[in-house]
GROMACS .gro file of C-alpha atoms in nm:
model
  515
    1MET     CA    1  13.741  10.461  10.588
    2CYS     CA    2  13.579  10.131  10.689
    3HIS     CA    3  13.711   9.887  10.946
    4MET     CA    4  13.934   9.586  10.894
    5LYS     CA    5  13.818   9.243  10.998
    6SER     CA    6  13.926   9.072  11.320
    7GLU     CA    7  14.060   8.720  11.367
    8HIS     CA    8  13.805   8.442  11.292
    9GLU     CA    9  13.567   8.700  11.147
   10GLU     CA   10  13.433   8.678  10.793
   11ILE     CA   11  13.314   8.998  10.627
   12GLU     CA   12  13.113   8.934  10.312
   13PHE     CA   13  12.898   9.117  10.064
   14LYS     CA   14  12.643   8.878   9.913
   15ALA     CA   15  12.423   8.938   9.611
   16GLY     CA   16  12.174   8.723   9.427
   17LEU     CA   17  12.173   8.736   9.047
   18ASP     CA   18  11.989   8.543   8.781
   19PRO     CA   19  12.196   8.305   8.564
   20GLU     CA   20  12.210   8.550   8.274
   21ALA     CA   21  12.355   8.824   8.497
   22LEU     CA   22  12.605   8.577   8.645
   23ALA     CA   23  12.720   8.483   8.296
   24THR     CA   24  12.776   8.851   8.219
   25LEU     CA   25  12.967   8.903   8.542
   26ARG     CA   26  13.208   8.617   8.468
   27LYS     CA   27  13.328   8.810   8.163
   28HIS     CA   28  13.365   9.145   8.339
   29ALA     CA   29  13.662   9.336   8.200
   30ALA     CA   30  13.796   9.433   8.544
   31LEU     CA   31  13.843   9.076   8.667
   32ARG     CA   32  14.145   8.944   8.478
   33PRO     CA   33  14.379   9.245   8.531
   34HIS     CA   34  14.323   9.235   8.908
   35THR     CA   35  14.321   8.858   8.964
   36VAL     CA   36  14.605   8.724   9.178
   37GLY     CA   37  14.706   8.379   9.057
   38ARG     CA   38  14.443   8.182   8.872
   39ALA     CA   39  14.070   8.139   8.915
   40THR     CA   40  13.969   7.797   9.048
   41THR     CA   41  13.647   7.601   9.012
   42ARG     CA   42  13.537   7.342   9.267
   43VAL     CA   43  13.226   7.143   9.342
   44LEU     CA   44  13.144   7.187   9.710
   45ARG     CA   45  12.925   6.957   9.912
   46SER     CA   46  12.836   7.092  10.256
   47ILE     CA   47  12.623   6.913  10.514
   48TYR     CA   48  12.459   7.122  10.787
   49PHE     CA   49  12.368   6.968  11.123
   50ASP     CA   50  12.111   7.064  11.384
   51THR     CA   51  11.858   6.905  11.616
   52PRO     CA   52  11.512   6.824  11.474
   53SER     CA   53  11.373   7.122  11.666
   54GLY     CA   54  11.641   7.360  11.535
   55ARG     CA   55  11.823   7.439  11.859
   56LEU     CA   56  12.135   7.566  11.683
   57ARG     CA   57  11.932   7.781  11.448
   58ASP     CA   58  11.745   7.936  11.740
   59ALA     CA   59  12.077   8.008  11.914
   60GLY     CA   60  12.216   8.184  11.606
   61LEU     CA   61  12.463   7.904  11.532
   62SER     CA   62  12.529   7.678  11.235
   63LEU     CA   63  12.748   7.369  11.219
   64ARG     CA   64  12.870   7.251  10.881
   65LEU     CA   65  13.094   6.977  10.746
   66ARG     CA   66  13.231   7.043  10.399
   67ARG     CA   67  13.413   6.803  10.171
   68THR     CA   68  13.762   6.937  10.101
   69GLY     CA   69  13.990   6.725   9.885
   70HIS     CA   70  14.037   6.390  10.056
   71GLY     CA   71  13.899   6.504  10.391
   72TRP     CA   72  13.638   6.718  10.559
   73THR     CA   73  13.637   7.055  10.735
   74GLN     CA   74  13.405   7.123  11.026
   75THR     CA   75  13.291   7.486  11.058
   76LEU     CA   76  13.103   7.653  11.340
   77LYS     CA   77  12.951   7.985  11.239
   78ALA     CA   78  12.809   8.224  11.495
   79SER     CA   79  12.710   8.583  11.560
   80ARG     CA   80  12.601   8.641  11.202
   81ARG     CA   81  12.472   8.991  11.158
   82THR     CA   82  12.395   9.201  10.855
   83LYS     CA   83  12.445   9.574  10.864
   84ASP     CA   84  12.497   9.831  10.590
   85GLY     CA   85  12.506   9.563  10.324
   86LEU     CA   86  12.781   9.355  10.486
   87GLN     CA   87  12.738   9.019  10.655
   88ARG     CA   88  12.973   8.957  10.946
   89VAL     CA   89  13.008   8.611  11.095
   90TYR     CA   90  13.244   8.454  11.348
   91GLU     CA   91  13.387   8.131  11.202
   92LEU     CA   92  13.585   7.849  11.362
   93ASN     CA   93  13.729   7.567  11.146
   94SER     CA   94  13.875   7.227  11.233
   95ASP     CA   95  13.974   6.920  11.033
   96ALA     CA   96  13.752   6.612  11.033
   97ALA     CA   97  13.808   6.260  10.903
   98ALA     CA   98  13.440   6.197  10.822
   99PRO     CA   99  13.115   6.394  10.789
  100VAL     CA  100  13.037   6.345  11.157
  101PRO     CA  101  13.018   6.641  11.401
  102ASN     CA  102  13.283   6.654  11.672
  103LEU     CA  103  13.206   6.919  11.933
  104ASP     CA  104  13.538   6.863  12.105
  105ALA     CA  105  13.718   6.974  11.789
  106VAL     CA  106  13.580   7.330  11.805
  107PRO     CA  107  13.903   7.527  11.868
  108ASP     CA  108  13.766   7.767  12.129
  109ALA     CA  109  13.653   7.670  12.478
  110ALA     CA  110  13.397   7.950  12.511
  111TRP     CA  111  13.229   7.860  12.183
  112ARG     CA  112  13.234   7.489  12.268
  113LYS     CA  113  13.051   7.576  12.587
  114ARG     CA  114  12.796   7.788  12.401
  115LEU     CA  115  12.743   7.510  12.147
  116ARG     CA  116  12.679   7.247  12.414
  117LYS     CA  117  12.450   7.485  12.602
  118ALA     CA  118  12.241   7.534  12.288
  119LEU     CA  119  12.214   7.160  12.227
  120LYS     CA  120  12.132   7.064  12.590
  121GLY     CA  121  12.241   6.708  12.518
  122LYS     CA  122  12.015   6.665  12.216
  123PRO     CA  123  12.170   6.467  11.926
  124LEU     CA  124  12.264   6.632  11.598
  125LYS     CA  125  12.140   6.511  11.261
  126PRO     CA  126  12.192   6.623  10.900
  127VAL     CA  127  11.918   6.874  10.820
  128PHE     CA  128  12.013   7.001  10.475
  129GLU     CA  129  12.294   7.007  10.218
  130THR     CA  130  12.429   7.261   9.976
  131ARG     CA  131  12.567   7.135   9.646
  132VAL     CA  132  12.743   7.420   9.475
  133ARG     CA  133  12.977   7.477   9.183
  134ARG     CA  134  13.204   7.761   9.296
  135THR     CA  135  13.444   7.964   9.086
  136SER     CA  136  13.680   8.168   9.306
  137ARG     CA  137  13.945   8.425   9.236
  138LEU     CA  138  14.146   8.662   9.453
  139LEU     CA  139  14.116   9.028   9.352
  140ALA     CA  140  14.376   9.283   9.457
  141SER     CA  141  14.345   9.662   9.473
  142ASP     CA  142  14.496   9.949   9.669
  143GLN     CA  143  14.224   9.903   9.933
  144GLY     CA  144  14.300   9.536  10.000
  145GLU     CA  145  14.238   9.183   9.879
  146VAL     CA  146  13.890   9.043   9.820
  147GLU     CA  147  13.788   8.691   9.722
  148LEU     CA  148  13.513   8.673   9.463
  149ALA     CA  149  13.311   8.350   9.467
  150ILE     CA  150  13.049   8.281   9.201
  151ASP     CA  151  12.813   8.008   9.321
  152THR     CA  152  12.555   7.809   9.128
  153GLY     CA  153  12.377   7.499   9.252
  154ARG     CA  154  12.106   7.411   9.499
  155ILE     CA  155  12.013   7.370   9.862
  156VAL     CA  156  11.845   7.039   9.945
  157SER     CA  157  11.648   6.936  10.252
  158GLY     CA  158  11.459   6.612  10.203
  159GLU     CA  159  11.231   6.664   9.903
  160ALA     CA  160  11.256   7.043   9.922
  161GLU     CA  161  11.505   7.236   9.710
  162ALA     CA  162  11.605   7.595   9.648
  163PRO     CA  163  11.835   7.724   9.372
  164VAL     CA  164  12.167   7.898   9.437
  165SER     CA  165  12.272   8.174   9.197
  166GLU     CA  166  12.481   8.435   9.375
  167ILE     CA  167  12.818   8.592   9.440
  168GLU     CA  168  13.013   8.649   9.757
  169LEU     CA  169  13.278   8.915   9.800
  170GLU     CA  170  13.481   8.826  10.111
  171LEU     CA  171  13.740   9.060  10.257
  172LYS     CA  172  14.075   8.882  10.292
  173SER     CA  173  14.292   9.178  10.389
  174GLY     CA  174  14.269   9.554  10.404
  175GLU     CA  175  13.966   9.775  10.451
  176THR     CA  176  13.602   9.695  10.382
  177ASP     CA  177  13.605   9.980  10.130
  178ALA     CA  178  13.762   9.722   9.897
  179VAL     CA  179  13.450   9.505   9.918
  180PHE     CA  180  13.221   9.795   9.832
  181ASP     CA  181  13.448   9.904   9.547
  182TRP     CA  182  13.427   9.561   9.385
  183ALA     CA  183  13.053   9.536   9.450
  184ARG     CA  184  13.004   9.870   9.276
  185ASP     CA  185  13.221   9.775   8.978
  186LEU     CA  186  13.072   9.430   8.926
  187LEU     CA  187  12.706   9.486   9.016
  188GLY     CA  188  12.643   9.854   8.952
  189ASP     CA  189  12.455   9.800   8.625
  190GLN     CA  190  12.294   9.467   8.717
  191PRO     CA  191  11.950   9.387   8.867
  192ALA     CA  192  12.114   9.236   9.174
  193ARG     CA  193  11.953   9.145   9.504
  194LEU     CA  194  12.185   9.311   9.755
  195GLU     CA  195  12.042   9.150  10.068
  196GLN     CA  196  12.091   8.786   9.979
  197PRO     CA  197  12.028   8.557  10.280
  198SER     CA  198  12.303   8.311  10.367
  199LYS     CA  199  12.278   7.953  10.246
  200ALA     CA  200  12.255   7.846  10.611
  201ASP     CA  201  11.949   8.064  10.666
  202ARG     CA  202  11.781   7.942  10.348
  203GLY     CA  203  11.859   7.580  10.428
  204ALA     CA  204  11.723   7.616  10.782
  205ALA     CA  205  11.402   7.762  10.636
  206LEU     CA  206  11.371   7.467  10.398
  207PHE     CA  207  11.422   7.219  10.682
  208SER     CA  208  11.162   7.388  10.903
  209GLY     CA  209  10.909   7.366  10.620
  210ASP     CA  210  10.882   7.740  10.563
  211ALA     CA  211  10.778   7.794  10.204
  212PRO     CA  212  11.022   8.030  10.032
  213SER     CA  213  10.832   8.354   9.984
  214PRO     CA  214  10.947   8.638   9.763
  215PRO     CA  215  11.066   8.946   9.951
  216SER     CA  216  10.811   9.221   9.997
  217ALA     CA  217  10.866   9.593   9.954
  218ILE     CA  218  11.014   9.778  10.251
  219ARG     CA  219  10.800  10.059  10.389
  220THR     CA  220  10.990  10.343  10.547
  221SER     CA  221  10.734  10.517  10.769
  222ALA     CA  222  10.872  10.360  11.088
  223SER     CA  223  11.189  10.516  11.226
  224PRO     CA  224  11.499  10.329  11.347
  225VAL     CA  225  11.613  10.629  11.555
  226ARG     CA  226  11.654  10.578  11.932
  227GLY     CA  227  11.492  10.830  12.159
  228ASP     CA  228  11.823  10.920  12.323
  229ALA     CA  229  12.025  10.929  11.998
  230SER     CA  230  12.263  11.204  11.907
  231ALA     CA  231  12.217  11.381  11.575
  232GLY     CA  232  12.501  11.177  11.425
  233GLU     CA  233  12.355  10.849  11.549
  234ALA     CA  234  12.012  10.941  11.415
  235VAL     CA  235  12.139  11.030  11.068
  236ALA     CA  236  12.353  10.713  11.055
  237ALA     CA  237  12.056  10.495  11.151
  238LEU     CA  238  11.828  10.659  10.896
  239LEU     CA  239  12.089  10.645  10.620
  240GLY     CA  240  12.138  10.271  10.674
  241PHE     CA  241  11.762  10.214  10.691
  242TYR     CA  242  11.695  10.400  10.366
  243ALA     CA  243  11.989  10.226  10.195
  244ALA     CA  244  11.834   9.886  10.273
  245ALA     CA  245  11.488  10.000  10.161
  246ILE     CA  246  11.617  10.147   9.835
  247ALA     CA  247  11.819   9.833   9.760
  248ARG     CA  248  11.521   9.600   9.823
  249ASN     CA  249  11.262   9.813   9.645
  250LEU     CA  250  11.494   9.874   9.350
  251HIS     CA  251  11.545   9.502   9.305
  252LEU     CA  252  11.169   9.444   9.318
  253THR     CA  253  11.114   9.716   9.057
  254LEU     CA  254  11.372   9.553   8.830
  255SER     CA  255  11.257   9.194   8.879
  256ARG     CA  256  10.884   9.187   8.961
  257ASP     CA  257  10.564   9.344   8.832
  258ASP     CA  258  10.407   9.426   9.169
  259PRO     CA  259  10.320   9.802   9.173
  260GLU     CA  260  10.426   9.823   9.539
  261GLY     CA  261  10.796   9.798   9.445
  262PRO     CA  262  10.811  10.118   9.235
  263HIS     CA  263  10.584  10.299   9.479
  264GLN     CA  264  10.796  10.221   9.785
  265LEU     CA  265  11.114  10.291   9.588
  266ARG     CA  266  10.994  10.644   9.513
  267VAL     CA  267  10.894  10.694   9.876
  268ALA     CA  268  11.234  10.575  10.004
  269LEU     CA  269  11.416  10.801   9.757
  270ARG     CA  270  11.210  11.098   9.870
  271ARG     CA  271  11.274  11.020  10.235
  272LEU     CA  272  11.646  11.006  10.162
  273ARG     CA  273  11.629  11.351  10.002
  274VAL     CA  274  11.442  11.485  10.305
  275LEU     CA  275  11.708  11.336  10.534
  276CYS     CA  276  11.980  11.508  10.332
  277ALA     CA  277  11.798  11.842  10.358
  278ALA     CA  278  11.750  11.794  10.732
  279SER     CA  279  12.119  11.705  10.776
  280ARG     CA  280  12.254  12.038  10.662
  281GLY     CA  281  12.532  12.126  10.903
  282VAL     CA  282  12.613  11.766  10.999
  283MET     CA  283  12.645  11.600  10.656
  284ARG     CA  284  12.924  11.698  10.420
  285SER     CA  285  12.785  11.936  10.159
  286SER     CA  286  12.932  11.749   9.864
  287VAL     CA  287  12.783  11.420   9.985
  288ARG     CA  288  12.446  11.577  10.058
  289ARG     CA  289  12.419  11.741   9.717
  290SER     CA  290  12.531  11.426   9.536
  291LEU     CA  291  12.279  11.205   9.717
  292GLN     CA  292  11.996  11.449   9.654
  293ARG     CA  293  12.083  11.480   9.285
  294ARG     CA  294  12.111  11.105   9.228
  295ALA     CA  295  11.798  11.024   9.429
  296ARG     CA  296  11.599  11.284   9.237
  297ARG     CA  297  11.718  11.140   8.908
  298LEU     CA  298  11.614  10.787   9.000
  299GLY     CA  299  11.279  10.912   9.128
  300ARG     CA  300  11.210  11.082   8.797
  301ILE     CA  301  11.295  10.764   8.608
  302VAL     CA  302  11.051  10.558   8.816
  303ALA     CA  303  10.771  10.819   8.816
  304PRO     CA  304  10.612  10.723   8.479
  305LEU     CA  305  10.568  10.362   8.592
  306ARG     CA  306  10.404  10.468   8.917
  307ASP     CA  307  10.171  10.705   8.728
  308VAL     CA  308  10.069  10.429   8.482
  309ASP     CA  309  10.006  10.191   8.773
  310VAL     CA  310   9.773  10.445   8.937
  311MET     CA  311   9.589  10.528   8.615
  312THR     CA  312   9.545  10.165   8.512
  313ASP     CA  313   9.461   9.999   8.845
  314GLU     CA  314   9.292  10.278   9.040
  315ILE     CA  315   9.128  10.503   8.780
  316PHE     CA  316   9.046  10.314   8.461
  317ALA     CA  317   9.018   9.945   8.557
  318PRO     CA  318   8.723   9.994   8.801
  319GLU     CA  319   8.532  10.185   8.530
  320ILE     CA  320   8.587   9.949   8.238
  321ALA     CA  321   8.282   9.742   8.151
  322ASP     CA  322   8.307   9.366   8.182
  323ASP     CA  323   8.256   9.292   7.814
  324ALA     CA  324   8.472   9.207   7.515
  325ALA     CA  325   8.538   9.573   7.428
  326GLY     CA  326   8.627   9.654   7.787
  327GLU     CA  327   8.859   9.357   7.813
  328ARG     CA  328   9.043   9.465   7.497
  329LEU     CA  329   9.086   9.817   7.633
  330LEU     CA  330   9.213   9.694   7.969
  331GLU     CA  331   9.450   9.456   7.792
  332ALA     CA  332   9.581   9.746   7.584
  333LEU     CA  333   9.635   9.958   7.895
  334ASN     CA  334   9.827   9.675   8.059
  335THR     CA  335  10.037   9.635   7.744
  336TRP     CA  336  10.120  10.005   7.762
  337ARG     CA  337  10.213   9.960   8.127
  338GLU     CA  338  10.450   9.675   8.037
  339LYS     CA  339  10.618   9.892   7.774
  340THR     CA  340  10.660  10.165   8.034
  341ARG     CA  341  10.798   9.910   8.282
  342ALA     CA  342  11.054   9.785   8.030
  343THR     CA  343  11.166  10.142   7.957
  344VAL     CA  344  11.195  10.227   8.327
  345ARG     CA  345  11.400   9.914   8.397
  346ALA     CA  346  11.635   9.981   8.107
  347ASP     CA  347  11.680  10.342   8.219
  348LEU     CA  348  11.750  10.239   8.581
  349LEU     CA  349  12.020   9.997   8.469
  350SER     CA  350  12.168  10.250   8.225
  351VAL     CA  351  12.227  10.502   8.507
  352ARG     CA  352  12.368  10.227   8.734
  353ALA     CA  353  12.092  10.244   8.992
  354THR     CA  354  12.229   9.940   9.177
  355ALA     CA  355  12.561  10.124   9.217
  356PHE     CA  356  12.371  10.402   9.394
  357ALA     CA  357  12.227  10.152   9.643
  358ILE     CA  358  12.577  10.012   9.702
  359ASP     CA  359  12.715  10.363   9.752
  360LEU     CA  360  12.451  10.426  10.018
  361HIS     CA  361  12.552  10.109  10.200
  362ALA     CA  362  12.918  10.210  10.179
  363LEU     CA  363  12.847  10.559  10.315
  364ALA     CA  364  12.645  10.417  10.603
  365ALA     CA  365  12.922  10.168  10.684
  366SER     CA  366  13.211  10.414  10.664
  367GLY     CA  367  13.055  10.728  10.810
  368GLY     CA  368  13.210  10.917  10.519
  369TRP     CA  369  12.911  11.150  10.511
  370ARG     CA  370  13.006  11.318  10.842
  371ARG     CA  371  13.135  11.674  10.858
  372ARG     CA  372  13.480  11.687  11.016
  373SER     CA  373  13.489  12.052  11.118
  374ARG     CA  374  13.478  12.144  11.487
  375ARG     CA  375  13.131  12.296  11.446
  376GLY     CA  376  13.013  11.991  11.252
  377ARG     CA  377  13.136  11.756  11.523
  378ARG     CA  378  12.953  11.957  11.790
  379ARG     CA  379  12.630  11.931  11.594
  380LEU     CA  380  12.681  11.560  11.539
  381ASP     CA  381  12.720  11.508  11.914
  382ALA     CA  382  12.417  11.721  12.001
  383PRO     CA  383  12.080  11.553  12.071
  384ALA     CA  384  11.889  11.442  11.763
  385ARG     CA  385  11.600  11.655  11.886
  386ASP     CA  386  11.798  11.972  11.808
  387LEU     CA  387  11.857  11.866  11.448
  388ALA     CA  388  11.495  11.753  11.414
  389ALA     CA  389  11.352  12.079  11.547
  390ARG     CA  390  11.550  12.285  11.295
  391ALA     CA  391  11.447  12.057  11.009
  392LEU     CA  392  11.078  12.052  11.103
  393GLU     CA  393  11.057  12.428  11.155
  394GLY     CA  394  11.216  12.490  10.815
  395ALA     CA  395  10.983  12.241  10.642
  396TRP     CA  396  10.679  12.393  10.815
  397ARG     CA  397  10.766  12.748  10.710
  398ILE     CA  398  10.784  12.638  10.347
  399CYS     CA  399  10.438  12.480  10.374
  400ALA     CA  400  10.292  12.778  10.560
  401LEU     CA  401  10.375  13.010  10.271
  402HIS     CA  402  10.105  12.835  10.067
  403GLY     CA  403   9.842  12.907  10.332
  404GLU     CA  404   9.820  13.275  10.251
  405ARG     CA  405   9.614  13.194   9.941
  406PHE     CA  406   9.532  12.826   9.977
  407LYS     CA  407   9.190  12.856   9.807
  408ASP     CA  408   9.342  13.011   9.497
  409LEU     CA  409   9.625  12.766   9.434
  410SER     CA  410   9.662  12.642   9.078
  411VAL     CA  411   9.696  12.271   8.996
  412SER     CA  412  10.075  12.300   8.978
  413GLU     CA  413  10.086  12.499   9.303
  414ARG     CA  414   9.872  12.240   9.480
  415HIS     CA  415  10.112  11.975   9.355
  416ARG     CA  416  10.404  12.176   9.492
  417LEU     CA  417  10.229  12.209   9.828
  418ARG     CA  418  10.171  11.833   9.834
  419LYS     CA  419  10.542  11.773   9.782
  420ASP     CA  420  10.628  12.019  10.059
  421LEU     CA  421  10.381  11.848  10.292
  422LYS     CA  422  10.546  11.515  10.214
  423ALA     CA  423  10.882  11.660  10.313
  424LEU     CA  424  10.733  11.783  10.640
  425ARG     CA  425  10.567  11.448  10.710
  426TYR     CA  426  10.877  11.247  10.621
  427ALA     CA  427  11.090  11.458  10.853
  428ALA     CA  428  10.832  11.412  11.130
  429ASP     CA  429  10.828  11.034  11.074
  430ALA     CA  430  11.207  11.010  11.072
  431PHE     CA  431  11.268  11.202  11.393
  432ALA     CA  432  10.952  11.113  11.588
  433PRO     CA  433  11.141  10.906  11.852
  434ALA     CA  434  11.351  11.213  11.937
  435PHE     CA  435  11.039  11.375  12.087
  436ASP     CA  436  10.964  11.108  12.342
  437GLY     CA  437  10.686  11.224  12.574
  438GLU     CA  438  10.549  11.465  12.313
  439PRO     CA  439  10.392  11.231  12.058
  440PRO     CA  440  10.349  11.399  11.719
  441GLN     CA  441  10.066  11.171  11.606
  442ALA     CA  442   9.802  11.448  11.595
  443PHE     CA  443  10.019  11.676  11.386
  444VAL     CA  444  10.140  11.400  11.155
  445ARG     CA  445   9.784  11.275  11.112
  446ALA     CA  446   9.672  11.624  11.008
  447VAL     CA  447   9.957  11.647  10.758
  448ARG     CA  448   9.881  11.301  10.617
  449ARG     CA  449   9.508  11.374  10.575
  450LEU     CA  450   9.575  11.694  10.384
  451GLN     CA  451   9.849  11.531  10.178
  452ASN     CA  452   9.618  11.244  10.083
  453LYS     CA  453   9.339  11.482   9.981
  454LEU     CA  454   9.580  11.680   9.765
  455GLY     CA  455   9.696  11.348   9.620
  456GLN     CA  456   9.340  11.278   9.508
  457LEU     CA  457   9.326  11.619   9.344
  458ASN     CA  458   9.658  11.552   9.172
  459ASP     CA  459   9.538  11.214   9.037
  460LEU     CA  460   9.222  11.377   8.904
  461ALA     CA  461   9.426  11.645   8.729
  462MET     CA  462   9.667  11.383   8.588
  463LEU     CA  463   9.371  11.204   8.430
  464GLU     CA  464   9.320  11.487   8.182
  465THR     CA  465   9.672  11.448   8.041
  466PHE     CA  466   9.704  11.070   8.061
  467ASP     CA  467   9.749  10.953   7.702
  468PRO     CA  468   9.880  10.599   7.655
  469GLN     CA  469   9.980  10.489   7.307
  470LEU     CA  470   9.687  10.269   7.206
  471GLU     CA  471   9.587  10.115   6.876
  472ARG     CA  472   9.372  10.340   6.660
  473VAL     CA  473   9.075  10.104   6.687
  474LEU     CA  474   9.074  10.144   7.067
  475ARG     CA  475   9.109  10.522   7.076
  476PRO     CA  476   8.736  10.605   7.053
  477ALA     CA  477   8.651  10.380   7.347
  478PHE     CA  478   8.938  10.520   7.553
  479ASP     CA  479   8.860  10.885   7.470
  480THR     CA  480   8.490  10.836   7.554
  481LEU     CA  481   8.575  10.676   7.887
  482ARG     CA  482   8.831  10.942   7.977
  483GLU     CA  483   8.588  11.220   7.887
  484ARG     CA  484   8.326  11.071   8.117
  485LEU     CA  485   8.576  11.028   8.398
  486VAL     CA  486   8.698  11.387   8.361
  487LYS     CA  487   8.338  11.516   8.388
  488ASP     CA  488   8.274  11.300   8.692
  489CYS     CA  489   8.597  11.423   8.842
  490ALA     CA  490   8.502  11.787   8.805
  491VAL     CA  491   8.236  11.742   9.075
  492ARG     CA  492   8.470  11.531   9.287
  493THR     CA  493   8.745  11.790   9.253
  494GLU     CA  494   8.523  12.066   9.390
  495ALA     CA  495   8.422  11.851   9.687
  496ALA     CA  496   8.781  11.738   9.745
  497MET     CA  497   8.901  12.098   9.739
  498ASP     CA  498   8.647  12.197  10.005
  499GLN     CA  499   8.771  11.912  10.222
  500ALA     CA  500   9.132  12.011  10.158
  501ILE     CA  501   9.058  12.366  10.275
  502ASP     CA  502   8.908  12.231  10.597
  503ARG     CA  503   9.209  12.009  10.652
  504TRP     CA  504   9.448  12.294  10.589
  505ASP     CA  505   9.272  12.495  10.858
  506ALA     CA  506   9.297  12.195  11.093
  507LEU     CA  507   9.667  12.164  11.022
  508THR     CA  508   9.739  12.531  11.094
  509ARG     CA  509   9.567  12.489  11.432
  510ALA     CA  510   9.761  12.173  11.525
  511PRO     CA  511  10.036  12.244  11.782
  512ARG     CA  512  10.390  12.242  11.648
  513TYR     CA  513  10.527  11.994  11.897
  514TRP     CA  514  10.893  12.063  11.811
  515ALA     CA  515  10.883  12.434  11.893
   0.00000   0.00000   0.00000
């Protein structure tokens, strides 16, 4: 169960959607039966104030005056923080007769003092406006009441503008589970951006002259675990971290063509599966199995796109001659990649991939993954190092089984070893801070070098079976090129295998720092 909100606190789930998705959401079948009263539509004009140097922004504050009926409402927002998909902000409102800030009207002495301290006597000025058409409705369920706001419009700062196309789900009463339930129902099959920045943050960026840049993929090699964390704290931190990475990288996969999105999505899904395996004994079995099953399914859906990206950009494109025939072949390969991308996106939406990302956020927020037995609670309270040592030893033993006949491994067995090495490396990355004073860099570096060499071998083997659907007229050129690459790769494979054997030997000699 998640927590209820406190007085003056707003708890919101924000998501960005394109206009087409917003239009679909407005007609969602679940809305009308659960709406209390009637939906309302208003045009909201909000003016945000700050000093020219952004003193309020730097202090984590925002001061807004919003037109409401025949008057204005002044709002001070502070302590905004985003965690596990929810934005929490402390909000203080007061009436105003005109769109002019009045610090004395802030209804809390401590916050008035903090506001004046941030300003240091500097005058306030309008820095940006939001002009939004908002449709709101109150949704009721057994978990509580949630206000759904659908916003379209723009943020304006001087000549700079940014569009607004988003929803907010704000908890009005009850538990935050209600917010996640509605997010799952409304957004589960949509290509939604689940980490939508607030309008205040986007407006402040416009005012400061920061060009709006598209979000980049989240890499998950760094660990959010504290060195002194308990096992429960470590798993909670990692679960929240992977939830955010999966949500971001999923949205990039669904909305952009950059190969990094699908790649980092697969990595984050694999790291989540490794975390679940490592959390045996502290994570509820039903939750662990469900997360592993769903993450594996999404990974398999994304895999064809990642494979086509590798084959097109890293294998074929560098070898295609810069002539008319080569350009036609490369264009055909890119067309095949776009067909694969469209299929992957449709499949992700059909299995409600966004709902999975929301479920991860909800689990991280509620702690519903925790075992409640006496033994489970003891393990949760134990140092993270204990959990990490068990996980790493188990992952290492699986890898070591391959070493008995490393030179004789088949292509499929090498691929299996590579996957097992990834699990070992991902566990080492996740729990590295738990071994403070015994840095695992040497061991992890040895694992990574062997894993990368096996990855090269895997890509070379995949080349032989790569068969995009090309026009008949292009098949001879493609087959000739692939045949040449396969022959070239035979020599490279032998050399890569020799290097892999050396790196395996180096890995077996590296000290197991967790033992």
